[in-house]
Coordinates of C-alpha atoms in Angstrom, one line a residue:
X135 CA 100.3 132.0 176.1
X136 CA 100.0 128.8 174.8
X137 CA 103.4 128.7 173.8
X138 CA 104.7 129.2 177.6
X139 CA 102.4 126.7 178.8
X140 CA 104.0 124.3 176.3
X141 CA 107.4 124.9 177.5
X142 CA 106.4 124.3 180.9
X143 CA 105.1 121.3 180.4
X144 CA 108.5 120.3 179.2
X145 CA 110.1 121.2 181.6
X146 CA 108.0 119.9 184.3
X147 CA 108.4 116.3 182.3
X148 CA 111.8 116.7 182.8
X149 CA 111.8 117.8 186.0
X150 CA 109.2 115.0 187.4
X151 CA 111.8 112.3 185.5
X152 CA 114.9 113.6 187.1
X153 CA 112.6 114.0 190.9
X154 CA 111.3 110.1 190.2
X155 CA 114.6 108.9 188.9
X156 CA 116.2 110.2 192.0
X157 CA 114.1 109.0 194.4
X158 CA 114.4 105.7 192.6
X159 CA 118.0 105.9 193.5
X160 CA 117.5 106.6 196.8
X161 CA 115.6 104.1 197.3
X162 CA 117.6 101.5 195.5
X163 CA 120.5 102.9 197.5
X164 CA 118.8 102.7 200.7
X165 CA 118.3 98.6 200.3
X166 CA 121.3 96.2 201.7
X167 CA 123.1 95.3 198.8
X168 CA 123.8 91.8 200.2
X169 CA 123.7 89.4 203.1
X170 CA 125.0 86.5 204.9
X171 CA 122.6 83.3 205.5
X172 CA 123.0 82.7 209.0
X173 CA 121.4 80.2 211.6
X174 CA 120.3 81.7 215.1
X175 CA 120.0 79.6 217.9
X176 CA 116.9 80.8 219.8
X177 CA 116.8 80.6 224.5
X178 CA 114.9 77.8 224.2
X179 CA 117.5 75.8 222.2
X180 CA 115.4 76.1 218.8
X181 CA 117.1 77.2 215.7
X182 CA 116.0 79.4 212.4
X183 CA 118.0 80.5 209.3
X184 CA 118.2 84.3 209.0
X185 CA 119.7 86.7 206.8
X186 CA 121.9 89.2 208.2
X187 CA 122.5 92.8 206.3
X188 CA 126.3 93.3 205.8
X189 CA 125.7 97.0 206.3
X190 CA 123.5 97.4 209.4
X191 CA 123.8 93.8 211.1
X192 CA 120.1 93.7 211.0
X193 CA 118.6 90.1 211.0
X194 CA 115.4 88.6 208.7
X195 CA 114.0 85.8 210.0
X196 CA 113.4 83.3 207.0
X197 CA 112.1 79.9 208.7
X198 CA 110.2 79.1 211.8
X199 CA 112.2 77.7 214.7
X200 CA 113.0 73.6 214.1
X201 CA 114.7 71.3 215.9
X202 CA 116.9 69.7 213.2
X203 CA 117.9 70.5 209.6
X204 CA 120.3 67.7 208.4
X205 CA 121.0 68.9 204.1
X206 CA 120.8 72.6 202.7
X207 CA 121.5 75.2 199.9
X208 CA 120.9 77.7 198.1
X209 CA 119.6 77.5 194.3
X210 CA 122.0 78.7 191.5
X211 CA 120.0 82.4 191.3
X212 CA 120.4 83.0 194.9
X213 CA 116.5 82.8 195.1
X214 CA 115.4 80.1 197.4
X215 CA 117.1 78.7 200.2
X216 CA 116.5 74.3 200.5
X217 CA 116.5 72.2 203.8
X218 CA 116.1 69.1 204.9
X219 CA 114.1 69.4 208.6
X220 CA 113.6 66.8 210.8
X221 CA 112.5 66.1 214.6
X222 CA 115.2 64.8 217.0
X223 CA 112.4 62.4 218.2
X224 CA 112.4 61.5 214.5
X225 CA 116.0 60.0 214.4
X226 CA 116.5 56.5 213.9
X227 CA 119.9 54.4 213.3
X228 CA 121.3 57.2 211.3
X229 CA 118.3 57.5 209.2
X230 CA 115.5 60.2 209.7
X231 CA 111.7 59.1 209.5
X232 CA 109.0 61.7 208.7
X233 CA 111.6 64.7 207.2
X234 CA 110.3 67.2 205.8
X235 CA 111.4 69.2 202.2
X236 CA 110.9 72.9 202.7
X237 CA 112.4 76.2 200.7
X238 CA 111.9 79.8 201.5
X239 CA 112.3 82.5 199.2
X240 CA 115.9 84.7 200.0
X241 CA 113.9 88.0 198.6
X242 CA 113.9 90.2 201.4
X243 CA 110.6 91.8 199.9
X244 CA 109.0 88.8 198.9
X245 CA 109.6 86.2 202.0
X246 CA 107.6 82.7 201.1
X247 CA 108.2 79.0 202.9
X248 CA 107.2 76.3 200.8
X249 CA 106.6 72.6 202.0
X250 CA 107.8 70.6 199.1
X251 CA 107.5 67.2 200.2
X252 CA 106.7 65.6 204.2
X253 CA 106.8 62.4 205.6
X254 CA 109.8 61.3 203.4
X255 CA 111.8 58.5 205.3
X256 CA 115.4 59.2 204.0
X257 CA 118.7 58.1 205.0
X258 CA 120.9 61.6 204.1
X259 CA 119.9 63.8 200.7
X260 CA 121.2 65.3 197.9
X261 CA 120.4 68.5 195.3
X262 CA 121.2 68.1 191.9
X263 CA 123.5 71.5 190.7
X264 CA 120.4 72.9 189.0
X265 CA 118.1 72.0 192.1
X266 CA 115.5 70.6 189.9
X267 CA 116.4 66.9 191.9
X268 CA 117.3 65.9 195.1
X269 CA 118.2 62.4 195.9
X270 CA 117.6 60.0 199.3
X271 CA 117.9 56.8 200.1
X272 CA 114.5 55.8 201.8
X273 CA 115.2 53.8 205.5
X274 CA 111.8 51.5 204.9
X275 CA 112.3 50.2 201.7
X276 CA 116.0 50.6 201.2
X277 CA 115.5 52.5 197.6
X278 CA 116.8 55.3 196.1
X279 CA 114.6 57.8 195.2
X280 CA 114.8 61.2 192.9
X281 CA 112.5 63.4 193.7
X282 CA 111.6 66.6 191.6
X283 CA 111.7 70.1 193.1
X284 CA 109.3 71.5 190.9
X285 CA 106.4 68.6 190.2
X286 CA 106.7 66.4 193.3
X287 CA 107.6 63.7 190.7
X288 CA 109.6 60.6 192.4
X289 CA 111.3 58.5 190.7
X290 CA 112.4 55.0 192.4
X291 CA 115.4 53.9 190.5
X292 CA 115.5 50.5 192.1
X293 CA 112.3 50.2 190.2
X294 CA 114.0 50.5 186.5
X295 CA 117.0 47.7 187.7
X296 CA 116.6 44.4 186.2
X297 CA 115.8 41.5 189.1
X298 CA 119.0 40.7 191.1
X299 CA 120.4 44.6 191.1
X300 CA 120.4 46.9 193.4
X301 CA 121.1 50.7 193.4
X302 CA 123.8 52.1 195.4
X303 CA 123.3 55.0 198.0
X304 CA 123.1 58.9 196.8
X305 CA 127.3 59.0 197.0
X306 CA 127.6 56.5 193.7
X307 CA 125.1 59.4 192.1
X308 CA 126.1 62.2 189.9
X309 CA 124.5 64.8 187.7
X310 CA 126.0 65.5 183.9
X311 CA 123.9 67.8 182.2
X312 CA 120.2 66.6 181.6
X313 CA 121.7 62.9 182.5
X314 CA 121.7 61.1 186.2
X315 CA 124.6 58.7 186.0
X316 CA 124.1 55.8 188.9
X317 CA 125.8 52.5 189.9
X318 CA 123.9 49.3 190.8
X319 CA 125.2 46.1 192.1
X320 CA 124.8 42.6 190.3
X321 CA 125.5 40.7 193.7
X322 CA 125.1 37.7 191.5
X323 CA 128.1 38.5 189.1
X324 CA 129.9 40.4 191.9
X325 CA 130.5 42.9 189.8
X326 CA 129.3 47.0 189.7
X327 CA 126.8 48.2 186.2
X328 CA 126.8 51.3 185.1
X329 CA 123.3 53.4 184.1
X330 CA 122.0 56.6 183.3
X331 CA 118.8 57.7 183.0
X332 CA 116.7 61.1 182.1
X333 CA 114.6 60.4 185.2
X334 CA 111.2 60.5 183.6
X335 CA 109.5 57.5 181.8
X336 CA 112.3 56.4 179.4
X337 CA 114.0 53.3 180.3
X338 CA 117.9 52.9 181.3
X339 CA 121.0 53.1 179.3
X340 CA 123.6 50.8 180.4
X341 CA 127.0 52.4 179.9
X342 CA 129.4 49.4 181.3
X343 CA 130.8 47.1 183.4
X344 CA 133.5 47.6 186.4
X345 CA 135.0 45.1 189.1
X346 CA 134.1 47.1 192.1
X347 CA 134.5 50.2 190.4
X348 CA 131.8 53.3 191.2
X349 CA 131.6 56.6 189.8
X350 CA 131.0 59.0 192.6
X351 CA 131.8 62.6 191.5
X352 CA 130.8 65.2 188.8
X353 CA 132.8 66.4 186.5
X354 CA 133.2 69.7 184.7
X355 CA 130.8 71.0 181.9
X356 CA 133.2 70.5 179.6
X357 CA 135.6 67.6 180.8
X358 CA 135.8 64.4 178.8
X359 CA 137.6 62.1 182.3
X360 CA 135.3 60.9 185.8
X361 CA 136.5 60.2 188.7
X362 CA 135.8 56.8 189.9
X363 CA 136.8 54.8 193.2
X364 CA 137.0 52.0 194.5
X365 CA 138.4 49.9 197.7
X366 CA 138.5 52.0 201.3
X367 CA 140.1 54.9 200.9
X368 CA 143.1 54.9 198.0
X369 CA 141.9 53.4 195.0
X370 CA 141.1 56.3 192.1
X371 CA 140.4 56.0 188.5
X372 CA 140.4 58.3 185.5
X373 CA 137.2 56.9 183.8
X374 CA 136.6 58.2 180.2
X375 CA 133.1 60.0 179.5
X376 CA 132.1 57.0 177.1
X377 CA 133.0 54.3 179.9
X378 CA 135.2 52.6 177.3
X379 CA 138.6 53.2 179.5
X380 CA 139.5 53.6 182.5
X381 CA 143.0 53.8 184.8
X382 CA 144.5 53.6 188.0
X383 CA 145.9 56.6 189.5
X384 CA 149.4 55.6 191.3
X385 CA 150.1 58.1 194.3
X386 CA 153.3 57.3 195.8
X387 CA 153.5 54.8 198.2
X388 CA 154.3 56.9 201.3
X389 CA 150.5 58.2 201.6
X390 CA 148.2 56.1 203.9
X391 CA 145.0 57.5 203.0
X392 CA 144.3 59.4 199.6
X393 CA 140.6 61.6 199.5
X394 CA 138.9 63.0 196.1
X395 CA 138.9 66.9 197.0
X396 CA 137.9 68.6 194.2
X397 CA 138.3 69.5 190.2
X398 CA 140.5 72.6 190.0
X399 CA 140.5 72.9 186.0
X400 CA 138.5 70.7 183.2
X401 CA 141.2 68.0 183.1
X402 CA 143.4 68.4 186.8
X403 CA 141.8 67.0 189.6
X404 CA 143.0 67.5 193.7
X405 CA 143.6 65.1 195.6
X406 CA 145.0 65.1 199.0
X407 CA 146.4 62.3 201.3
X408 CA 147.5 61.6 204.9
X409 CA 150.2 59.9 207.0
X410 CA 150.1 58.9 210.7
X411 CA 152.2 61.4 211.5
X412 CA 151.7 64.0 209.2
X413 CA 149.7 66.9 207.7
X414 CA 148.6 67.0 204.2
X415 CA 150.0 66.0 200.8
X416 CA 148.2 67.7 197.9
X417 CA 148.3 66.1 194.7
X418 CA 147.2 67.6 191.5
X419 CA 146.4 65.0 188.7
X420 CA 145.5 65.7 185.3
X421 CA 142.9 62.9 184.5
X422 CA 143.5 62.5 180.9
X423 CA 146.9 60.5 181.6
X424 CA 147.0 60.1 185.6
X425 CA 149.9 62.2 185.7
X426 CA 150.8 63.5 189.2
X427 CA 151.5 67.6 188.0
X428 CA 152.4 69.0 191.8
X429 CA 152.7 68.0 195.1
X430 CA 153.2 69.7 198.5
X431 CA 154.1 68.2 201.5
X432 CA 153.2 69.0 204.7
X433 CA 150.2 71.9 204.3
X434 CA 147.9 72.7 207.0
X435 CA 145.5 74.7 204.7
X436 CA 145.0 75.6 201.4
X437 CA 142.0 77.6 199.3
X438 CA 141.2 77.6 195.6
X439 CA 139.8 80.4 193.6
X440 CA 138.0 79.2 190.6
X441 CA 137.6 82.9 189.4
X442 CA 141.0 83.7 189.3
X443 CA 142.4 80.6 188.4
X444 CA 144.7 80.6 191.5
X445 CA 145.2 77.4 194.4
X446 CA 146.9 79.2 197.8
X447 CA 148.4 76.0 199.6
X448 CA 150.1 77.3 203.2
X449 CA 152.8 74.7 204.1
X450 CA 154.5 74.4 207.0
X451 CA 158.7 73.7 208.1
X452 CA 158.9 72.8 211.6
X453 CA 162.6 72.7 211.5
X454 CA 162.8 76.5 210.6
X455 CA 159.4 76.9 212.7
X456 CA 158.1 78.9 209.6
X457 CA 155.2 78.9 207.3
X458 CA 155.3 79.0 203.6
X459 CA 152.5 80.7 201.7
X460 CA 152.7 79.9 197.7
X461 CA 149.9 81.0 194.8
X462 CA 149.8 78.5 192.4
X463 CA 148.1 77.6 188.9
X464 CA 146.2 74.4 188.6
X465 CA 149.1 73.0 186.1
X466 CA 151.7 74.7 188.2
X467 CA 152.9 76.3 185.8
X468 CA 153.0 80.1 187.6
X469 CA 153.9 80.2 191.3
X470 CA 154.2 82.9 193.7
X471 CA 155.6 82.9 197.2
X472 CA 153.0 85.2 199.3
X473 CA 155.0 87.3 201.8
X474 CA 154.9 86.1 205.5
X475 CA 153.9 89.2 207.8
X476 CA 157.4 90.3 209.3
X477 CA 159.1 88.0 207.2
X478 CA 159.8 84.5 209.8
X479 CA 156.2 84.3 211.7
X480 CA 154.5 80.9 211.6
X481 CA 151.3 80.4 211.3
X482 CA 148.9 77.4 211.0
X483 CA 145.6 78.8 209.4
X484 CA 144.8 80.8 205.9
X485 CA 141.4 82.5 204.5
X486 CA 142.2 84.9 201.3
X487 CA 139.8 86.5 200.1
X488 CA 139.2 88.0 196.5
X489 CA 142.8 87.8 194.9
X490 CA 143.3 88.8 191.1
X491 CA 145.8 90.5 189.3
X492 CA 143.9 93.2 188.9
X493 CA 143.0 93.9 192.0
X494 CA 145.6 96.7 193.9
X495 CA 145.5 94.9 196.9
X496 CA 144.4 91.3 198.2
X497 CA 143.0 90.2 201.5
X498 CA 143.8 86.9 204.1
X499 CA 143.6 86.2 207.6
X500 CA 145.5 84.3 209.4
X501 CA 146.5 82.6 212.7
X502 CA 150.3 83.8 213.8
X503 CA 151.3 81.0 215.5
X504 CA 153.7 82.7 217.8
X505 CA 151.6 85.4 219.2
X506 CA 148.3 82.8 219.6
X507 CA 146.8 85.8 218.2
X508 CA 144.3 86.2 214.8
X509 CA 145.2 88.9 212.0
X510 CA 143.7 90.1 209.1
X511 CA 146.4 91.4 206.1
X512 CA 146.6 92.5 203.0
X513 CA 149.0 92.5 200.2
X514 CA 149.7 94.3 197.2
X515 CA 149.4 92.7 193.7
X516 CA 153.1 93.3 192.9
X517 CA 153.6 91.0 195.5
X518 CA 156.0 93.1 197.6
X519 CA 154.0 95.5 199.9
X520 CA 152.3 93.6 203.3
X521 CA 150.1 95.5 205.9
X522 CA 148.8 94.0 209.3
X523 CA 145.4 96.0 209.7
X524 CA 143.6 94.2 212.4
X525 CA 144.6 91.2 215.3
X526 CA 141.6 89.6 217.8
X527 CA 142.0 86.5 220.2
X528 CA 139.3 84.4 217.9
X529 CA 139.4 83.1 214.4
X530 CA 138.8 85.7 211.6
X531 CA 136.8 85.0 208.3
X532 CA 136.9 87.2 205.3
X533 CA 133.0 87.4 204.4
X534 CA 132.8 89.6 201.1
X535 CA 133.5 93.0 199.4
X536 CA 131.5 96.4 198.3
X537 CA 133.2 99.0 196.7
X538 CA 136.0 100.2 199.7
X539 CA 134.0 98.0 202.4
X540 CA 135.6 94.8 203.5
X541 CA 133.4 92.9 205.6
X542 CA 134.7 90.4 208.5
X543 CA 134.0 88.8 211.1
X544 CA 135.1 87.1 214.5
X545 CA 134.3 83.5 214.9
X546 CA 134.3 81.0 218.2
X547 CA 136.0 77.9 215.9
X548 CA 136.8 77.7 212.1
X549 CA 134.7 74.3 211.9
X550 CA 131.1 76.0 213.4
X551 CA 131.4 79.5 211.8
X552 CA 129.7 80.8 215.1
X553 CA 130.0 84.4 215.7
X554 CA 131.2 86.7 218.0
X555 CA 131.8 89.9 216.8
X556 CA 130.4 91.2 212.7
X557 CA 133.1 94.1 211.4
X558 CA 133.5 96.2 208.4
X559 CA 136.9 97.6 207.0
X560 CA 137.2 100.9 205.2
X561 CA 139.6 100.0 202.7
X562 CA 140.7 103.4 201.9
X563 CA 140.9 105.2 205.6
X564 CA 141.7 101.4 207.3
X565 CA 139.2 102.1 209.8
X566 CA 137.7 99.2 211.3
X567 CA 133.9 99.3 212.8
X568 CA 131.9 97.1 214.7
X569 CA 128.8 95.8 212.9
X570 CA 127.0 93.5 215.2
X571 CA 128.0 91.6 218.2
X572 CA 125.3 88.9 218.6
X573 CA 123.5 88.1 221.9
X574 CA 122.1 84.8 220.6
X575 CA 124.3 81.6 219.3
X576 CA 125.1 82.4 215.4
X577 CA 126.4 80.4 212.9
X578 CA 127.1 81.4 209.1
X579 CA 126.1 79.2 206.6
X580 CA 126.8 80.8 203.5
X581 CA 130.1 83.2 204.5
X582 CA 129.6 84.4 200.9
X583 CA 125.9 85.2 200.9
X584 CA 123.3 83.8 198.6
X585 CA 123.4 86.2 194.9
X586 CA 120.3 88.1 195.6
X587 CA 118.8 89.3 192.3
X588 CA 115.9 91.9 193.4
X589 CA 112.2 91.1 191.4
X590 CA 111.0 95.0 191.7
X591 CA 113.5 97.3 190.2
X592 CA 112.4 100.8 191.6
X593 CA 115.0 103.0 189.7
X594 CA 114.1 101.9 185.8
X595 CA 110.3 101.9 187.1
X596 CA 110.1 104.9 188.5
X597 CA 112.3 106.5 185.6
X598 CA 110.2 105.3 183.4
X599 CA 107.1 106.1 184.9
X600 CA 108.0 110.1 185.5
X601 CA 109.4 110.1 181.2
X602 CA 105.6 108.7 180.9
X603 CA 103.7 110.9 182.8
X604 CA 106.6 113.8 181.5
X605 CA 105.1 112.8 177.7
X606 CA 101.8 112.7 178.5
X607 CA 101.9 116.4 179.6
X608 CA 103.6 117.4 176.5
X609 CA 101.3 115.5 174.0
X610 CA 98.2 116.9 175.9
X611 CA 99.6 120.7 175.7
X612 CA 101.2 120.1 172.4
X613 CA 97.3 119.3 171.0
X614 CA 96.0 122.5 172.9
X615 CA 98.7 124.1 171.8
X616 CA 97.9 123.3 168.2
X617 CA 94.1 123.9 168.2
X618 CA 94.4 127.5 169.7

């Protein structure tokens, strides 16, 4: 008898960690897997930030309504959302008095708003890539401050300048590691000194000496070259890490403005430039030497995958009224020409979405210039198979990917992001359903959605709970078992 009883109590162990690991599953599976920040407008003119459920369009209200949020992100684990609020009553010159630091927690489970820091008098703000800082320049005083997310800590850098310097505003700021680099002006000498600092008690280190010259963009983790500016508009350097050498960049002289866009590999930076008359040039310089590895001419959009290692630049003749679609590597070393849809349609407008070599197929929408119509494509990785799937009279963005779901949406304007219509593609049946179609004003701030890592894990606990309770039972019986 004993015996049977202790086989049953196996197999009841068993059976209650299969039962709890399943309904773990369930209920893992039964969560939204991921979401979209978005900002609701309320009647009353008042706006919140929301997240909105990819799956089931449903909205979680994350902030009370505000009148005014003027900086925000999203922290590097996807778990807290940042702003910046303010009053409009509050605006003054350009500057805000009285703002207001706030974050709320992106857990859908665990929803918390923080006030971090109020009555802060700052003229624009911004995070450090870890979000442990977030710089402002304060209107009262004219200072610039660093102020710690996590202690409350400020730290007034105008303060640690010898007499007769002054610190320049947030833009001549950047982050490098566990370093804040910053520019301050000797008006004196008429010339720019470099600092940085740790931003706690220890004092500056000076790093050099420029005519002018202001270093106003981070570099990669492991690049050696800064970017540094100087003059209205056209003037870029390749500064060495060290501050013992520095270049000029020389773009060709028929570009009228040149803009800092981005770093596209450790050494090659973007740049891109305008004419009167003209669209786009893209340049790609690699820092090291200032040489000048690409250029295109004439490109109404272009979109750069860090993942896969891939720039899409969309260019356009007007002479053949077509568009040109190329995928190219940072050193331009591998090009592709991406098939137009029916082979001479021009278009003016390009969002890809998830391309990699890997992949069978890869995503973009577009604007087809001819039909004033919106489409959403896909191509296949050897390049040579291209399928219209869907075509609306407003602006389509790509918003993200699960499994054979393609998410979508419908948009009043590429610049706001506001939607009109939420969809979802079934990437194997290409079936297209309507998600959501709002009723209120909504705008997406993250298209991407924040990376949500969930605190309570129900399948490992509740697996682990049922083995548990399954050993308990057979130790207990095991010892009757014994004894008889």
């Amino acid at each position: 008898m004993g015996r049977v009883i202790w086989i049953c109590s196996v197999v009841m162990g068993v059976l209650l960690l299969a039962m709890t690991g399943g309904l773990g599953a369930l209920r893992a599976s039964s969560e939204p897997s991921s979401t979209v920040l978005t900002v609701k407008e309320s009647d009353d003119g008042t706006q919140y930030y929301a997240l909105l459920h990819l799956e089931t369009g449903r909205f979680i209200q994350l902030t009370s309504a505000y009148d005014r949020v003027t900086l925000i992100g999203t922290s590097p684990d996807g778990h807290w959302l940042y702003f910046v609020e303010t009053k409009w009553r509050e605006r003054l010159y350009q500057g805000e008095l009285y703002g207001r630091l706030r974050r709320v927690s992106l857990i859908p489970h665990a929803l918390r708003d923080e006030l971090l820091f109020e009555r802060i008098n700052f003229s624009g703000a911004k995070f450090s890539p870890d979000y442990q800082w977030m710089l402002y320049n304060d209107d009262v005083t004219g200072h610039l401050i660093a102020a710690n997310l996590s202690t409350g800590k400020q730290v007034n850098l105008n303060h640690k300048l010898p007499v007769g310097q002054k610190a320049y505003s947030r833009y001549s700021c950047i982050f490098d590691g566990e370093w804040m680099l910053f520019s301050a002006r000797d008006w004196i000498a008429d010339v720019n000194i470099q600092y940085r600092t740790r931003l706690d008690d220890s004092p500056l280190e000076y790093m050099g000496t420029s005519d002018r010259l202001t270093i106003g963009h981070n570099k990669p983790q492991n690049g050696k070259w800064y970017v540094g500016y100087s003059g209205p508009g056209n003037q870029y350097y390749g500064v060495r890490d060290d501050f013992q050498q520095h270049f000029l960049i020389e773009f060709p002289q028929f570009v009228d403005y040149i803009t800092f866009d981005s770093w596209i590999s450790d050494e090659i930076v973007l740049f891109y430039g305008y004419r009167a008359t003209d669209l786009r040039t893209l340049f790609a310089v690699r820092l090291s030497d200032g040489q000048i590895v690409w250029t295109f001419e004439k490109v109404a959009q272009y979109w750069y995958s860090p993942e896969n290692n891939r720039m899409f630049v969309l260019f356009v003749d007007f002479v053949f009224q077509r568009s040109i679609v190329m995928a190219i590597s940072p050193d331009g070393t591998e090009r592709h020409f991406v098939p137009i849809p029916r082979g001479e349609e021009m278009f003016t407008e390009l969002n890809v979405w998830e391309w990699a070599p890997e992949n069978e197929w890869w995503y973009y929408a577009i604007n087809n210039y001819y039909t004033d119509r919106y489409e959403l494509h896909r191509l296949s990785a050897d390049w040579k198979t291209e399928e219209l799937l869907w075509t609306d009279k407003h602006p389509l963005k790509i918003v993200g990917q699960q499994g054979q779901r393609l998410f979508f949406a419908a948009i009043t304007a590429s610049r706001t992001h506001e939607l009109t219509d939420f969809y979802q593609l079934d990437t194997d049946a290409l079936d297209v359903k309507r998600i959501i179609q709002p009723s209120l004003p909504t705008w997406m701030v993250d298209i991407n959605g924040p990376n949500i890592e969930r605190e309570f894990q129900p399948i490992s606990l509740m697996v682990v709970g049922g083995g548990l309770m399954g050993a308990l039972l057979w130790v207990r019986v095991a010892k009757k078992y014994r004894q008889s």
